[in-house]
Every structure is written in structure tokens, then in C-alpha cells.
PDB file of C-alpha atoms in Angstrom:
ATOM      1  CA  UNK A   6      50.581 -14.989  26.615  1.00 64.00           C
ATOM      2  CA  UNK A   7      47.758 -14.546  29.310  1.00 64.00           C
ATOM      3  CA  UNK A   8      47.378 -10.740  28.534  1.00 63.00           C
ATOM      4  CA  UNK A   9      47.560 -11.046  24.762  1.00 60.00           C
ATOM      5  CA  UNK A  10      44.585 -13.613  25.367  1.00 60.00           C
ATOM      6  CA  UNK A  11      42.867 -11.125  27.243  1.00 61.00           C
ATOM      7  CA  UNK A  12      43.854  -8.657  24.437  1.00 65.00           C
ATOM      8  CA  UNK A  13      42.151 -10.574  21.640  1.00 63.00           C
ATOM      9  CA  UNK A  14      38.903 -11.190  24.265  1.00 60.00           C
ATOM     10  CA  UNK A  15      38.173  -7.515  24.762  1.00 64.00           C
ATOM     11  CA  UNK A  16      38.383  -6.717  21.358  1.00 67.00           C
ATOM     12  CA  UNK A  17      36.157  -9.742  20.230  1.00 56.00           C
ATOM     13  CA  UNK A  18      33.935  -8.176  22.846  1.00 56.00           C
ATOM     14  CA  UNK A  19      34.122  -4.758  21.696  1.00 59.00           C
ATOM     15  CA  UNK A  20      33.322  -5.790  18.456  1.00 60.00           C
ATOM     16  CA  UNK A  21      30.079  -7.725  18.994  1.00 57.00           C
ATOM     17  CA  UNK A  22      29.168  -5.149  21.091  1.00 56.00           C
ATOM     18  CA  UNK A  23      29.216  -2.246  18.599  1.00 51.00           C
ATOM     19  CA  UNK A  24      27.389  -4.523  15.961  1.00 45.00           C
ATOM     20  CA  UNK A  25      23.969  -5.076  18.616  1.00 44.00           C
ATOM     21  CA  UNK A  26      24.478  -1.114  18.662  1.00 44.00           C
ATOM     22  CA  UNK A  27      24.048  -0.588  14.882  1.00 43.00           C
ATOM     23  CA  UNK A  28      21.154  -3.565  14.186  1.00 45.00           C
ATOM     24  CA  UNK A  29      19.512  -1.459  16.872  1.00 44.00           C
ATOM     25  CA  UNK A  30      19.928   1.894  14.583  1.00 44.00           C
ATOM     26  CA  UNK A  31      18.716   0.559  11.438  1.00 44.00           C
ATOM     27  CA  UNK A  32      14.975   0.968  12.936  1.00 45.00           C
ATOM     28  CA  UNK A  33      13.055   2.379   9.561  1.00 43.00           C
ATOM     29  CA  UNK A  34      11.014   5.313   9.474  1.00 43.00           C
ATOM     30  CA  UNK A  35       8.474   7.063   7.506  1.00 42.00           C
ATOM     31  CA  UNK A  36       8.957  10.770   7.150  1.00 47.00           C
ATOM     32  CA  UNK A  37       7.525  13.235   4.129  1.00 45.00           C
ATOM     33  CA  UNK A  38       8.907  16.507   3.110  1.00 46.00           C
ATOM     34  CA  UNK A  39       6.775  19.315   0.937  1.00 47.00           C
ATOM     35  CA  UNK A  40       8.307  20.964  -1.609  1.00 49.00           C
ATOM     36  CA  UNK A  41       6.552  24.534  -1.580  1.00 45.00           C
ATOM     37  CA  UNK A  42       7.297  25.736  -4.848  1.00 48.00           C
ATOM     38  CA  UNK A  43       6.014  22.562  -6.986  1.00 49.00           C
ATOM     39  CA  UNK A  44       3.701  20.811  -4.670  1.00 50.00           C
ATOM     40  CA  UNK A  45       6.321  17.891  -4.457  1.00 50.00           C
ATOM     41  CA  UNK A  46       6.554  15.648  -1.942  1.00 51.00           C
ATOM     42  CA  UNK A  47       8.871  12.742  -0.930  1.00 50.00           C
ATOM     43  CA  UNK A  48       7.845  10.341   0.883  1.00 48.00           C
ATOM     44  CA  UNK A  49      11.631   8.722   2.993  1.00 49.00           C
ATOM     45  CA  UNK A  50      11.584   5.199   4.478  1.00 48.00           C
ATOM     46  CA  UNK A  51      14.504   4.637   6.534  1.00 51.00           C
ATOM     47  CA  UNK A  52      16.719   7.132   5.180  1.00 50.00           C
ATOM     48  CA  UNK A  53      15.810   5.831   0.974  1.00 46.00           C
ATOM     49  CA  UNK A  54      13.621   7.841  -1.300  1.00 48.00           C
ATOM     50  CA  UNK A  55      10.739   5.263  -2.200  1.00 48.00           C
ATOM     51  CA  UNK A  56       8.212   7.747  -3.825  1.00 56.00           C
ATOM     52  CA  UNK A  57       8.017  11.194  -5.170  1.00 68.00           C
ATOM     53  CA  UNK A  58       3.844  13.063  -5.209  1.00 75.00           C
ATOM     54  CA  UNK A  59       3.586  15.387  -7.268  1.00 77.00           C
ATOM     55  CA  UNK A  60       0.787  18.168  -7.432  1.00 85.00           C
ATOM     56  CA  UNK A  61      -0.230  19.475 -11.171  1.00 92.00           C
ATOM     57  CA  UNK A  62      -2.714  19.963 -13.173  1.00 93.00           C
ATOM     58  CA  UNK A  63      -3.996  18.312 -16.454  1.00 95.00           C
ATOM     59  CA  UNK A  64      -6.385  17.705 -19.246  1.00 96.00           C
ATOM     60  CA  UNK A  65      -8.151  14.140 -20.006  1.00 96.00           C
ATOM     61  CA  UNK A  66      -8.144  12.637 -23.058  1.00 95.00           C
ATOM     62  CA  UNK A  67     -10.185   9.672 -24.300  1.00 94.00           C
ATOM     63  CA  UNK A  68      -9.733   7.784 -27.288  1.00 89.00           C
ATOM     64  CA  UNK A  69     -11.328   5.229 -28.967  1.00 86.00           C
ATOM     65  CA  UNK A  70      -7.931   4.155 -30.776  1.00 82.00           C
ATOM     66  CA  UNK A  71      -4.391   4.002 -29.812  1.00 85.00           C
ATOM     67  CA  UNK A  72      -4.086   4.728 -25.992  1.00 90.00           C
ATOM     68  CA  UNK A  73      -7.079   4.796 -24.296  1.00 92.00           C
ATOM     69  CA  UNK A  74      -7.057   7.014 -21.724  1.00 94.00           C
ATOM     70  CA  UNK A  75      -4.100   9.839 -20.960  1.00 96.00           C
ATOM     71  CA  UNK A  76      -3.695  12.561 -19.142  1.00 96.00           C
ATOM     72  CA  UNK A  77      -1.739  16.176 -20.233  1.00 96.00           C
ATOM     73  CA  UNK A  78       0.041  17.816 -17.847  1.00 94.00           C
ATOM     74  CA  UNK A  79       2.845  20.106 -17.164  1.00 88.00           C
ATOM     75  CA  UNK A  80       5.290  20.306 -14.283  1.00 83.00           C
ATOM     76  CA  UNK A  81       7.403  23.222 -14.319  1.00 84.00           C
ATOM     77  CA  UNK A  82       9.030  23.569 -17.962  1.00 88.00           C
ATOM     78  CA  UNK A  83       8.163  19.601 -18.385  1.00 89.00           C
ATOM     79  CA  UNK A  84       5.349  18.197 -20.502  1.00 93.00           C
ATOM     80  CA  UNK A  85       3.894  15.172 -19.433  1.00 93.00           C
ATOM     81  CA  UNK A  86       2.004  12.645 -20.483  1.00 95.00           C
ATOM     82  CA  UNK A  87       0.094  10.487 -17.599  1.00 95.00           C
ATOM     83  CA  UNK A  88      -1.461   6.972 -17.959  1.00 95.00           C
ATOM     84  CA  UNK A  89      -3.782   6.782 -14.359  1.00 95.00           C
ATOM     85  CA  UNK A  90      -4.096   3.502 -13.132  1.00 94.00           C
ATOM     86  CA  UNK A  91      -6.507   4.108 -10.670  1.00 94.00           C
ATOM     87  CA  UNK A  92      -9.235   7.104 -12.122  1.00 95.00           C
ATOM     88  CA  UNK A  93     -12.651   7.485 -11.077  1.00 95.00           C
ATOM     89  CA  UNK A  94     -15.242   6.804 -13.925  1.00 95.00           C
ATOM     90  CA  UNK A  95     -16.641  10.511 -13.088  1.00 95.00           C
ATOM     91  CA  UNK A  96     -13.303  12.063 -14.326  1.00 95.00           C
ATOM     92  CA  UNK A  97     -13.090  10.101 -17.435  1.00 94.00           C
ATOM     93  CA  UNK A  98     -14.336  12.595 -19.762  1.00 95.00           C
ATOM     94  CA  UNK A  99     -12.787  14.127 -23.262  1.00 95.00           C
ATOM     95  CA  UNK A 100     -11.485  17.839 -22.019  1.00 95.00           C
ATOM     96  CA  UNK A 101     -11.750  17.317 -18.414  1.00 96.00           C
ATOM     97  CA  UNK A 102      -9.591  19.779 -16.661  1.00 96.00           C
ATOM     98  CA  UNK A 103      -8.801  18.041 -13.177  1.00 96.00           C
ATOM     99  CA  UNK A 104      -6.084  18.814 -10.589  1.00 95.00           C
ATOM    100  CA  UNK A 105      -4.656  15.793  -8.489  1.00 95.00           C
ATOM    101  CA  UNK A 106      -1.684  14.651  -6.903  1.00 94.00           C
ATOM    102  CA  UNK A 107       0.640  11.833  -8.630  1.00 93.00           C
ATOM    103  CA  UNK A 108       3.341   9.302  -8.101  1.00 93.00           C
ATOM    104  CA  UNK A 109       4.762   6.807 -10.604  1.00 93.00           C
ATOM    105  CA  UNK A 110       3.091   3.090 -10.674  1.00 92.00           C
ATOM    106  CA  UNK A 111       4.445   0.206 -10.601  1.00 91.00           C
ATOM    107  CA  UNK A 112       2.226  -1.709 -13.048  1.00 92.00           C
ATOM    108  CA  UNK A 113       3.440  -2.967 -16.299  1.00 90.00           C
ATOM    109  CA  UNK A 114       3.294   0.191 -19.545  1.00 88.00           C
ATOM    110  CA  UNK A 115       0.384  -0.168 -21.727  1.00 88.00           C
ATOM    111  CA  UNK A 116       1.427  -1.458 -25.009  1.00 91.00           C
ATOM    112  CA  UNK A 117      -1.670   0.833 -26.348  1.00 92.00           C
ATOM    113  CA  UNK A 118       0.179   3.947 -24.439  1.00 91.00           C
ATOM    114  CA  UNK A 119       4.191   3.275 -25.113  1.00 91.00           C
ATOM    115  CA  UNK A 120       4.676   7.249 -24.530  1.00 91.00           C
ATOM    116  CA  UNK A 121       2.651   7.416 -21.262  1.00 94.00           C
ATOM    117  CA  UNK A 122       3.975   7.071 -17.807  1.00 93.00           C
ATOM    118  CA  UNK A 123       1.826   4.842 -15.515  1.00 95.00           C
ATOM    119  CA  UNK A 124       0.277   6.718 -12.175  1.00 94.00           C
ATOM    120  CA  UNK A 125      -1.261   6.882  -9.398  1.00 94.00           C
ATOM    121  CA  UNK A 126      -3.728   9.658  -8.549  1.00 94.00           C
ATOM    122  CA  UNK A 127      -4.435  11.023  -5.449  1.00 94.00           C
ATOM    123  CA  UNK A 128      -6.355  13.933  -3.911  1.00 94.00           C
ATOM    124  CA  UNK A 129      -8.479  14.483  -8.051  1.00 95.00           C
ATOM    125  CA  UNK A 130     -10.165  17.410  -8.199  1.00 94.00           C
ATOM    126  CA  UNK A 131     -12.149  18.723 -11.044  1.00 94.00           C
ATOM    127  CA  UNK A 132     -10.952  22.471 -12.347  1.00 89.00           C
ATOM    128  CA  UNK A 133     -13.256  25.081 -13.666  1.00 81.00           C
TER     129      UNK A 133
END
């Protein structure tokens, strides 16, 4: 009886023990990775995917009807159509051919823009 006491002791031991050693492993970090062929990069937090940046380039459009304010652009093979949350004035201009950096928002879809995806921009740079 006194060693199967001692039995069921280590193992409860054993077993906390291992469990301090994983809390201590689940530390998060930040690490990005560039995707040379499409500008892409992923930005990892503790092991999970929490945003893709993508580099292209695209045309503004302005409208006085229907959406607002979109941006054309192609990735690859894939058309897109942008809705930038955060765009300078200066770049807000019918035909304005700008290159920038992009990763999907957060915010609400604009009921104006139901085909758009909502963006952030980053690194905007006008194209000649």
C-alpha cells in the first residue's frame, strides 16, 4: 500500500511538472516571412497566421455614385477590387496609378461598395 501511494505521488508530480513546462512554451512571437515572387508577406504570432501584406499595383477610381472610392488591382492571375480604409487625400484622384502594400481590414463592408474588399494600405507610392 505504501509504495502504490508513492506510485500515485510521483506521477501526480510528474504531471504538474510537465504542465509548468508547456505554459512556459506557449511564449508568443512575432516573426514575418517575404514571399519573393509576389511581394507577400505573413506576418506569424505565436505560431497563427494573423495577417497576409501584399505588394501590387493599382488604379484609383472615384465616383460620385455607387461606391465611392475603389481601387483596381491585380495579383497574379486575380483581379481585385480594393476599398482603402486609410488613403491619403493626395492619392485620391480619378486614374491614379499608385503602388502600395495591402492587408485585409477589419472594418465593417461599405454598403455603397458590396463588391470591394476593405484594406489597409501601406508603403503608397505614386507610379508613372
Amino acid at each position: 500500500m505504501k509504495y502504490l501511494f508513492l506510485f500515485g505521488l510521483s506521477i501526480l508530480l510528474f504531471a504538474c511538472g510537465n504542465s509548468k513546462g508547456s505554459a512556459d512554451s506557449t511564449t508568443t512571437s512575432t516573426e514575418t516571412t517575404e514571399d519573393k515572387d509576389n511581394g507577400a508577406e505573413t506576418i506569424e504570432e505565436g505560431g497563427t497566421i494573423t495577417a497576409q501584406v501584399v505588394s501590387v499595383v493599382g488604379v484609383v477610381h472615384v465616383s460620385e455614385t455607387g461606391c465611392p472610392l475603389y481601387i483596381a488591382a491585380e495579383a497574379g492571375d486575380e483581379k481585385l477590387t480594393l476599398y482603402p480604409v486609410n488613403l491619403e487625400d493626395k492619392f485620391k484622384n480619378e486614374g491614379m496609378k499608385l503602388k502600395f502594400k495591402y492587408q485585409p481590414s477589419k472594418i465593417q463592408q461599405p454598403d455603397a461598395c458590396p463588391d470591394a474588399m476593405p484594406v489597409t494600405l501601406s508603403d503608397v507610392s505614386l507610379m508613372r
